[in-house]
XYZ file of C-alpha atoms in Angstrom:
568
model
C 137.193 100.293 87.783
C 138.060 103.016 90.114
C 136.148 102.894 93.411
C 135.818 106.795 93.698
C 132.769 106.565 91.074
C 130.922 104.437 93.832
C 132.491 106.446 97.470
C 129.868 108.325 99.195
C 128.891 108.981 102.767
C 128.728 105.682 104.052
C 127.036 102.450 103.754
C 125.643 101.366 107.034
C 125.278 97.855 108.514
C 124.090 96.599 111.608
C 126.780 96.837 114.226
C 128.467 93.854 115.620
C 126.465 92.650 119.059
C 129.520 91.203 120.471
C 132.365 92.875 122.716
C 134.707 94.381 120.135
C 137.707 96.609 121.389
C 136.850 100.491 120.896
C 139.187 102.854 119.621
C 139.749 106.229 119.412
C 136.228 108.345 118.552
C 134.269 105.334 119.765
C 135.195 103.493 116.509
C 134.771 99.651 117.437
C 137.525 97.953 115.537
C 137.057 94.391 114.340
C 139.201 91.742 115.051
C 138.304 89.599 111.932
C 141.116 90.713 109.895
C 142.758 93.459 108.214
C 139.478 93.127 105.701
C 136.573 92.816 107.928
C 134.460 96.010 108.180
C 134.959 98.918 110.903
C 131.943 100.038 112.882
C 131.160 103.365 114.395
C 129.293 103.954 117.622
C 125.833 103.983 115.264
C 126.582 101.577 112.762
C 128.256 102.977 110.125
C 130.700 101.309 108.209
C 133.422 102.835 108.370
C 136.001 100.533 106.406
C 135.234 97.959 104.843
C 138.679 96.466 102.569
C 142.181 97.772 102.285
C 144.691 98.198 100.438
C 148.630 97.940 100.157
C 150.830 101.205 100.787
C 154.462 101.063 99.947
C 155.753 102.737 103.250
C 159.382 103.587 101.420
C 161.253 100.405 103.131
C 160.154 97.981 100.767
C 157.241 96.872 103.520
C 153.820 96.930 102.275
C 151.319 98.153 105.274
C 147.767 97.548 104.985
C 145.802 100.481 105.564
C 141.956 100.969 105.607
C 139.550 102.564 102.794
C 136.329 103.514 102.746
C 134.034 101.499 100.063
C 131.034 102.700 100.256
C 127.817 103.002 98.442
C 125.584 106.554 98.341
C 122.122 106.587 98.397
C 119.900 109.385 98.411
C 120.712 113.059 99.489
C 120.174 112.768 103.910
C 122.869 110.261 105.367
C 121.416 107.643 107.605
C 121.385 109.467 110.568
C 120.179 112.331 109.086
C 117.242 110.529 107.534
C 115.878 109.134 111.055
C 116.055 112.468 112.760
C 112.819 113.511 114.086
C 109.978 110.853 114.222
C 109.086 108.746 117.337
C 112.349 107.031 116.913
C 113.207 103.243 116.761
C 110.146 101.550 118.923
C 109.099 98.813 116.322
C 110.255 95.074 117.743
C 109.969 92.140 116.246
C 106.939 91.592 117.064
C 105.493 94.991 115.837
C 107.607 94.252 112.276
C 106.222 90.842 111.874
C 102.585 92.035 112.743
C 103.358 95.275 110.122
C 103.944 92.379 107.494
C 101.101 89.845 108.259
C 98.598 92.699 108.619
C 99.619 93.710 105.270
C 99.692 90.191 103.620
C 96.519 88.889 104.850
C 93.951 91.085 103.412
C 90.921 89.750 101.694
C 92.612 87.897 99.092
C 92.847 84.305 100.876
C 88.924 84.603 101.352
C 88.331 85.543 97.858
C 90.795 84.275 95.219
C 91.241 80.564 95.971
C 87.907 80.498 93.493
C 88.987 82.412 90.836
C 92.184 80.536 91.142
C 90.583 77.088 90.757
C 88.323 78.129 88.481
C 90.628 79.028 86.312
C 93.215 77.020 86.235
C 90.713 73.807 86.514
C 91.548 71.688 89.161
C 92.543 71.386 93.341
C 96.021 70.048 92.375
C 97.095 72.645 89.932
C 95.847 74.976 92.440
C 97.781 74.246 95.217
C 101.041 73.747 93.430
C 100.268 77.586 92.171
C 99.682 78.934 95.478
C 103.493 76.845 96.619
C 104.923 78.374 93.856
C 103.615 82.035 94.997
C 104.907 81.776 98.188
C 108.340 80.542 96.372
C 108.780 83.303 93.797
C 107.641 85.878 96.835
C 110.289 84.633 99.269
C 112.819 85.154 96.396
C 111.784 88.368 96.362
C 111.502 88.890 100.014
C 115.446 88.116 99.972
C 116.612 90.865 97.474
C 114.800 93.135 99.864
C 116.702 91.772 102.447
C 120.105 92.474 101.281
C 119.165 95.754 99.921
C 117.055 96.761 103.548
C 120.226 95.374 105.918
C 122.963 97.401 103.222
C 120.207 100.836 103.875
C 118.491 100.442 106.367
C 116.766 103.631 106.213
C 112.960 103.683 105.242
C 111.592 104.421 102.143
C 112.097 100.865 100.794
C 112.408 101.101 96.853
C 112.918 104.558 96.754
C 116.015 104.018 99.294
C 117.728 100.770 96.852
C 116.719 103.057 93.042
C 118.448 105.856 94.590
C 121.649 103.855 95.048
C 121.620 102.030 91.849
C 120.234 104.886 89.380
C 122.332 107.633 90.533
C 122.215 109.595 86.880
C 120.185 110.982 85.338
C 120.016 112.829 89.177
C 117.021 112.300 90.870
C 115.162 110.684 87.876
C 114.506 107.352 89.321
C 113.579 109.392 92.737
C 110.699 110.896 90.905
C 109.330 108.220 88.991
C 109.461 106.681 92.150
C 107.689 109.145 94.056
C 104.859 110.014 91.212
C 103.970 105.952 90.850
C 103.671 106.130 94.965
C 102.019 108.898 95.656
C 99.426 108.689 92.800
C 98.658 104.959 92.908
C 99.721 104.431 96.950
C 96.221 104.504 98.058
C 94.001 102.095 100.099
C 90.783 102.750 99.168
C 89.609 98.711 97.797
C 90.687 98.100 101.518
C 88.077 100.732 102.869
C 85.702 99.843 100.103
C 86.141 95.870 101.245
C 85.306 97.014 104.659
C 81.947 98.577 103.852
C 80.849 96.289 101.599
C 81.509 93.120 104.050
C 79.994 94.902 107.484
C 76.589 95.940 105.548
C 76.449 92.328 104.548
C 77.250 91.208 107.772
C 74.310 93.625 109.243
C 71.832 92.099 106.443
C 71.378 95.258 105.059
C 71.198 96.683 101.053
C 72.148 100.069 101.466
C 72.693 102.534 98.373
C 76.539 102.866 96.892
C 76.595 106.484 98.543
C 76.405 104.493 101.422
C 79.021 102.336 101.467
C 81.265 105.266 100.754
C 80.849 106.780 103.742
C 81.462 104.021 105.626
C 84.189 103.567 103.329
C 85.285 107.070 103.959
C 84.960 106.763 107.573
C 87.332 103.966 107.635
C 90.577 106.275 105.731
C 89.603 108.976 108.345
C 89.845 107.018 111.392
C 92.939 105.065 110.150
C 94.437 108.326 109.366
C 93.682 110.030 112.719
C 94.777 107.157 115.089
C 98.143 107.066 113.192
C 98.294 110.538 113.677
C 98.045 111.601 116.709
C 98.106 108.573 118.654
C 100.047 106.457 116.816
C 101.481 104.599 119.262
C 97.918 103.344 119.575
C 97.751 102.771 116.232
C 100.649 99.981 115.739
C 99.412 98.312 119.389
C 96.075 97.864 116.640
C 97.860 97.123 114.228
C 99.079 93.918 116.232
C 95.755 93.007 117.713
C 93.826 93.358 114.049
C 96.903 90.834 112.782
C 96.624 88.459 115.686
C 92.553 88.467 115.243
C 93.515 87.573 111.914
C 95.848 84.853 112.381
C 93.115 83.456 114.749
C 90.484 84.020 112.099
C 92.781 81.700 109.613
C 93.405 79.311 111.981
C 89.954 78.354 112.991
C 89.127 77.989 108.945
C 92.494 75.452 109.260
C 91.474 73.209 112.470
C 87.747 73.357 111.145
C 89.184 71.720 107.784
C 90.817 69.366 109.165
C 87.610 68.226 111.361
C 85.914 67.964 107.687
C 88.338 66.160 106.864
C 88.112 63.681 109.579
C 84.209 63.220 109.286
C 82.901 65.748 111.789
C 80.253 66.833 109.387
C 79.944 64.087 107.076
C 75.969 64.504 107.275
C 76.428 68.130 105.332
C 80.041 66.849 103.392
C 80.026 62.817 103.133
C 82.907 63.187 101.016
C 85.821 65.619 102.464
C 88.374 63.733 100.192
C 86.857 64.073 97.050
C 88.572 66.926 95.771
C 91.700 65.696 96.649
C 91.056 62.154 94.592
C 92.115 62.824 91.427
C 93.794 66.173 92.415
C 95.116 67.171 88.927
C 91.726 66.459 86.816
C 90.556 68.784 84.501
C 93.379 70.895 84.585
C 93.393 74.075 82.185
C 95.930 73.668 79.256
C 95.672 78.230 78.289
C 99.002 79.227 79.179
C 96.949 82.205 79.805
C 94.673 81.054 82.526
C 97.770 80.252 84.305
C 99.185 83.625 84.000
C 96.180 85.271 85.234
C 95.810 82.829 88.293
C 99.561 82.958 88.985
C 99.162 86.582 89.205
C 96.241 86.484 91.924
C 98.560 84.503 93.761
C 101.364 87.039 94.061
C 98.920 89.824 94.475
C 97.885 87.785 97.707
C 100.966 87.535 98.935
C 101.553 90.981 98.659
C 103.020 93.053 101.378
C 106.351 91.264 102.584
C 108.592 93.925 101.656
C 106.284 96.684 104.116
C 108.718 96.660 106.969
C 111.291 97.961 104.452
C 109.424 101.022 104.198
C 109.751 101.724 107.965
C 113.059 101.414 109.208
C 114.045 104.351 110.529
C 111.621 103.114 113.668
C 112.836 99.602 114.117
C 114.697 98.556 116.865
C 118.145 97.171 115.858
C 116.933 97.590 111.992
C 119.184 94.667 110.306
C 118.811 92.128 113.090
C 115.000 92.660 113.391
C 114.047 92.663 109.367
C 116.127 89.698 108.936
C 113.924 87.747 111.637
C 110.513 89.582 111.158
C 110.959 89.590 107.196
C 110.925 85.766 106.787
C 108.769 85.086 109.985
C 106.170 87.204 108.676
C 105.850 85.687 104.877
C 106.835 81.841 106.019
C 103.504 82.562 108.748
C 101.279 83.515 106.102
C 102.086 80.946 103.081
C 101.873 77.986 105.676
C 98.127 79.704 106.487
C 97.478 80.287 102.982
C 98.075 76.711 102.447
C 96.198 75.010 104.746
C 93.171 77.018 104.565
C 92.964 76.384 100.785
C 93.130 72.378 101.944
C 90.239 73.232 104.170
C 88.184 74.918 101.705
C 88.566 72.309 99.310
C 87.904 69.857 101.633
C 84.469 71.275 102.249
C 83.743 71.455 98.310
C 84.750 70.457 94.810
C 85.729 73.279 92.522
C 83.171 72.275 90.639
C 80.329 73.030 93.265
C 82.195 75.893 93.857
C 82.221 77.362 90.643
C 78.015 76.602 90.413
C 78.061 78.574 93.727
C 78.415 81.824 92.942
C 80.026 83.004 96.034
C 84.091 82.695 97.175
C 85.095 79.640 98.382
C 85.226 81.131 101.907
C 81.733 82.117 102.179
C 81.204 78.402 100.536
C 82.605 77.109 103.065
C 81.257 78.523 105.910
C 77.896 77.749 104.511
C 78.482 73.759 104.004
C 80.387 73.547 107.580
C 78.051 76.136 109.540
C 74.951 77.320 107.612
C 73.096 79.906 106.111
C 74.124 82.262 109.366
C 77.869 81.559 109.088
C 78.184 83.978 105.721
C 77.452 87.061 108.227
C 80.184 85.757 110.511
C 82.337 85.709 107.605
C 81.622 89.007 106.512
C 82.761 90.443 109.290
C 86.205 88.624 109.173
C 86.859 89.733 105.872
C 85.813 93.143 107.402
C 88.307 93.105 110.437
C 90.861 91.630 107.584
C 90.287 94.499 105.702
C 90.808 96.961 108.167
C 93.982 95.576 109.060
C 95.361 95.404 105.246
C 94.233 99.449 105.902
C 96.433 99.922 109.086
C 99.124 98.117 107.845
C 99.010 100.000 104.256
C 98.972 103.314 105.741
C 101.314 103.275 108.392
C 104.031 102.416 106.118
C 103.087 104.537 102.717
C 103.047 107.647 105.098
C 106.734 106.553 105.985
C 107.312 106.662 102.178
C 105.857 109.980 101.337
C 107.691 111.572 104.211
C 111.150 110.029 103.350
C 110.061 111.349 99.417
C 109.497 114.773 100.962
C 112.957 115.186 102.607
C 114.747 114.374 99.998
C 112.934 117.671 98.285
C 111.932 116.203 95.888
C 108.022 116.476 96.090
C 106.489 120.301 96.642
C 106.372 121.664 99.794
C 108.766 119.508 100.963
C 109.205 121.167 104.451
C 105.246 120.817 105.176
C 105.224 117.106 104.046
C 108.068 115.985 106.067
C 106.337 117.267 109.087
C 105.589 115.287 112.459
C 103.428 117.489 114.064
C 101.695 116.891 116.707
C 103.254 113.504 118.147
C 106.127 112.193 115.722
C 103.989 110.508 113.517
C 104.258 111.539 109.597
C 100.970 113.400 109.560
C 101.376 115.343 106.544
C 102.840 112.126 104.593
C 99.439 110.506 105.990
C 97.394 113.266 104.475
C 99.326 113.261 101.262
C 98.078 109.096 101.616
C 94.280 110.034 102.999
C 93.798 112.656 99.529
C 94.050 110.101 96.985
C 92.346 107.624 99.008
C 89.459 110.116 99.915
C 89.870 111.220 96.270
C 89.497 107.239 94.554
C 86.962 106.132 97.217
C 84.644 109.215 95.999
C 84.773 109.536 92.488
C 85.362 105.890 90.862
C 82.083 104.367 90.676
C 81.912 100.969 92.134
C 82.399 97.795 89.576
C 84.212 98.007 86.282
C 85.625 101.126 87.003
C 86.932 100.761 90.414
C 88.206 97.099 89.752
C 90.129 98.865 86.905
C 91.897 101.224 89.044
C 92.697 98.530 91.653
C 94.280 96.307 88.559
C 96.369 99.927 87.469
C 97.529 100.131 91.080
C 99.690 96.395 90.259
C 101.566 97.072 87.691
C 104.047 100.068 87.748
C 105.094 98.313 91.165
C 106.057 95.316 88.678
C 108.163 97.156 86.926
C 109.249 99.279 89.966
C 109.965 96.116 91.232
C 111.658 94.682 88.245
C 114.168 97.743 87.992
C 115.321 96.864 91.932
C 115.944 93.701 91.312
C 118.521 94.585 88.302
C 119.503 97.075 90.470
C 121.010 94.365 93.012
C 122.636 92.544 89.972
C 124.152 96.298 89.451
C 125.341 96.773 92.870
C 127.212 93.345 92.843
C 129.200 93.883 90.170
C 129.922 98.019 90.646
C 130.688 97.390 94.493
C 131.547 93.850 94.964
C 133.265 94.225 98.100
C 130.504 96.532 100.188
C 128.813 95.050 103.110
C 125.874 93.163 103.106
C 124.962 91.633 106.236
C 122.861 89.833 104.259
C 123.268 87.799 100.887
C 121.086 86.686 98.601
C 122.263 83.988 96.485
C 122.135 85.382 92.735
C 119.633 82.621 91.207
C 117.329 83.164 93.355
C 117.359 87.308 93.085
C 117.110 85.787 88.955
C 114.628 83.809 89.534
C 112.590 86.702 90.986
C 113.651 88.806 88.011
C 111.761 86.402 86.102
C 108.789 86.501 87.815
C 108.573 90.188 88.047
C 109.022 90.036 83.957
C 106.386 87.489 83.974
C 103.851 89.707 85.653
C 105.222 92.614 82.950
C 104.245 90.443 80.061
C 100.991 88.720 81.199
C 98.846 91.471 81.108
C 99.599 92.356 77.199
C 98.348 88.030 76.613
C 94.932 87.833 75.123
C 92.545 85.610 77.331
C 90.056 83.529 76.343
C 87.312 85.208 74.574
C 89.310 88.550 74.484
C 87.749 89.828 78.200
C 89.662 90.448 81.355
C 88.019 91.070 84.687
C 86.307 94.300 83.198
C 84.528 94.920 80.338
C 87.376 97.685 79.560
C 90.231 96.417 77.148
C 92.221 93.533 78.829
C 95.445 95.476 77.531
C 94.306 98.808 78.971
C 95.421 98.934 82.697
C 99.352 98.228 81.929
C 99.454 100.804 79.281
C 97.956 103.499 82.074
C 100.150 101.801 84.126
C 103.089 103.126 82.017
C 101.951 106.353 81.723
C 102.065 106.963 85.308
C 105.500 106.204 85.204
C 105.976 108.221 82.152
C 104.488 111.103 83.832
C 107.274 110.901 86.122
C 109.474 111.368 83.917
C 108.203 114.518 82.138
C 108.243 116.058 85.677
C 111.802 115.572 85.976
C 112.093 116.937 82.453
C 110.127 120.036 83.471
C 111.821 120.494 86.630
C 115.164 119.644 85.956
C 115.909 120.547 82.533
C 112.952 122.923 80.892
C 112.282 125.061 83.989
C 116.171 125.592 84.739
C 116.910 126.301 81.197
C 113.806 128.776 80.034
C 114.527 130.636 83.513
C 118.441 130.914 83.395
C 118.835 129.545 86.660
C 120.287 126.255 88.062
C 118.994 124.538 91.245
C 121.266 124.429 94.421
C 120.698 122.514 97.310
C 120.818 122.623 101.212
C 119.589 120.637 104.169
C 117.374 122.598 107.016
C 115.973 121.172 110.064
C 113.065 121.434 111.071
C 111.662 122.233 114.735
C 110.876 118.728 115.256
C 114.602 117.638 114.268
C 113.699 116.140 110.792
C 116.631 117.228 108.298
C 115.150 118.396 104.705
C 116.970 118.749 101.391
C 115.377 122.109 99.777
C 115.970 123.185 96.732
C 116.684 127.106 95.828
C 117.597 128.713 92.672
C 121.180 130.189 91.739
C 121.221 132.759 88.641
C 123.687 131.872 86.037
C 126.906 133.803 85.416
């Protein structure tokens, strides 16, 4: 297969740390063998295999070629012109990941979970195999983010994969993002945990503008102080980690006897662990899939890394650090719940098995302590959320392929995104105001989930793709191919689940449990009518063709714009 289908700019890799001699143009030049890659002064890779040349005397010499892979329109250092530049650590990176894994989910769904699936034991093995399937997932991200590591995330690894049709998977991409990248059950959490924490019962108008108030003050910090805004971002994850800890070392005092006067059995529900457990393949589709959804977030620094520090190094060391922190939290505070109570007393309840907790351990006062946990949890899920889907609207904008594109790509005033964080707040603002609370609301929140499935599902094949179309490319890092299958499996899992009837024929709204994937769909469908429309119907009915050319901006941020050519 000849190599020229795949050539392109460049593919860029981390370059190497160690003293290398440098050659002419500041090209570092490996000493690993006539095979080993070729760096340039920023990264690039600048050979990376060669290839036999009959020089006329019968002596083969070996001569370097560029493989490379393409992906999207800007080349890498193009794409992080303008901004605030690379000031994310590995601290920041890690902090952008737990802050957007530990939302309210670990408070909440441990319940649900149990409930549904019956028993502690079959519980806990659920939430292991969570963290399992998300960590395979977490490492096809990985080899995709060190190959590009430019941000946009899954917008960055379709564009390299689904080159034709041109732009098509580019504006799927961006319509599923944009129209379903909101936060608003993060700002809605929020309100609804600090007026429970204040012992109030306001009115739902209410708890919108509180709600509201949260998306504006998220939006302005990143905005114009937005260095600010990621030293928050840190403290909100660390009070967070804290927050998960105490629930951890308070279990295990349960579990000791400190409070056997209020438990006199912490063991029980660990006994006969695997009791009652449900038989519905169903039930443990639906529970599996609250698991995932609370492990959630470890791909967010991918979206980001045109403002990490040493990009490859730091998201191969914040990336697992950040998911391994949170699944060994995850874990022990479901032990520590259940030591506290049996699912069956949590189930008569009728409150999550954090606020059931709290109560048995604490009292009747602990639930408002708790509510404001899952408040401060909340607004960090927001932080974390926004910070990074601004990052993806902008990177969607200069590739020119959203309206406007020269508006939405702008930093003004200090290097943040701020129009890609208004193009987040308007949906937001938009969801927050005119979804009623309940049936509705949790239906839009279950429609967000699934085109990133299948978003998800298409990057994974992607990397399958890549492999075998450009075998020899970098990768600084590898994943090893059953586990990027495993994953695939997974992500087809969560594809299919939805569509299975549960028990009695009701989801988690009184709407149609099949409903939500089939909007789902459409979103991404609608994505591809726009490309229709503005790549085929709008060229042909106005006998022009699109041309292209890149303009910077006066902050230094490179656009692709689009202009029209009249046929001959």
């Amino acid at each position: 297969m000849p190599w020229s289908r795949f050539t392109g700019r460049f593919l860029p890799s981390e370059p190497p740390t160690s003293s290398l001699p440098v050659g002419p143009d500041g090209v570092i030049i490996n000493d690993g063998g006539p095979d080993s890659p070729q760096y340039a002064k920023d990264g690039t890779v600048l050979a990376t295999a060669s290839r036999g040349l009959d020089s006329g005397d019968g002596n083969v010499d070996r001569q370097p070629i560029l493989e490379s892979v393409e992906a999207g329109e800007l080349t890498l250092d193009e794409a992080a012109l303008g901004g605030m530049g690379r000031h994310l650590g590995v601290v920041s990176t890690t902090f952008l990941i737990v802050g957007r894994i530990i939302g309210t989910g670990i408070f909440s769904s441990p319940s649900s979970i149990t409930a549904g699936v019956g028993s502690v034991g079959a519980a806990l093995l659920l939430w292991v195999l969570g963290l399992a399937l998300s960590f395979c997932g977490l490492f096809v991200w990985l080899e995709f983010g060190c190959m590009f590591p430019r941000s946009g995330g899954e917008k960055v690894y379709l564009e390299a994969v689904y080159r034709r049709p041109r732009f098509l998977a580019t504006i799927v991409f961006a319509v599923q993002a944009i129209a379903l990248g909101f936060t608003a059950s993060g700002c809605i959490v929020f309100a609804t945990n600090i007026v429970a924490a204040a012992d109030r019962n306001p009115s739902e108008w209410e708890k919108r503008a509180i709600a509201i108030g949260v998306i504006v003050f998220v939006t302005l910090v990143h905005t114009f102080v937005p260095r600010a805004g990621v030293l928050l971002m840190n403290v909100v994850g660390s009070i967070k980690v804290v927050i998960l800890l105490f629930i951890i070392v308070t279990g295990w005092a349960v579990l000791g006897g400190a409070v056997r006067h209020a438990i006199p059995d912490p063991h029980a529900s660990f006994r006969d662990a695997f009791a009652h457990s449900a038989t519905s393949s169903n039930l443990y589709a639906t529970a599996l899939f609250k698991v995932l959804n609370s492990y959630a977030g470890w791909s967010n620094a991918a979206y980001v890394l045109n403002e990490v520090k040493r990009p490859v190094r730091t998201l191969k060391i914040a990336g697992p650090l950040g998911l391994g922190i949170c699944g060994v939290l995850y874990l022990l505070a479901n032990v520590a719940y259940f030591a506290a109570a049996t699912p069956q007393e949590i189930a008569a309840s009728g409150v999550t098995v954090a606020s059931y907790f709290m109560l048995k351990v604490f009292g009747a006062t602990a639930s408002r302590v708790l509510s404001v946990f899952v408040a401060l949890s909340a607004l960090g899920n927001v932080l974390s959320i926004t910070f990074a889907q601004a990052r993806v609207n902008q990177e969607l904008a200069k590739e020119g392929v959203v309206p406007f594109q020269r508006f939405w790509a702008g930093t003004w005033p200090a290097g943040a995104p701020s129009a890609g964080l208004l193009l987040h707040f308007i949906p937001s603002f938009i969801v927050i105001v005119a979804i009623p609370f309940g049936d509705a609301f949790n239906f839009i929140v279950d429609v967000e989930g699934y085109p990133s499935s299948v978003i998800n599902a298409f990057v994974v094949v992607g990397l399958f793709i890549l492999r075998w179309r450009a075998p020899q490319a970098p990768r600084p890092f590898r994943v090893f191919l059953p586990i990027a299958f495993l994953f695939l499996v997974g992500q087809c899992f969560l594809l299919v689940a939805p569509f299975l009837r549960p028990p009695g024929g009701k989801g988690d709204t009184s709407l149609p449990y099949w409903l939500y994937p089939i909007i789902g769909i459409v979103v991404l469908l609608a994505g591809v009518v726009y490309w229709a429309v503005w790549r085929q119907l709008w060229p042909q009915l106005g006998g022009f063709s699109w041309a292209q050319r890149k303009e910077t901006l006066a902050d230094g941020t490179v656009v692709t714009t689009f202009y029209k050519e009249k046929r001959a």
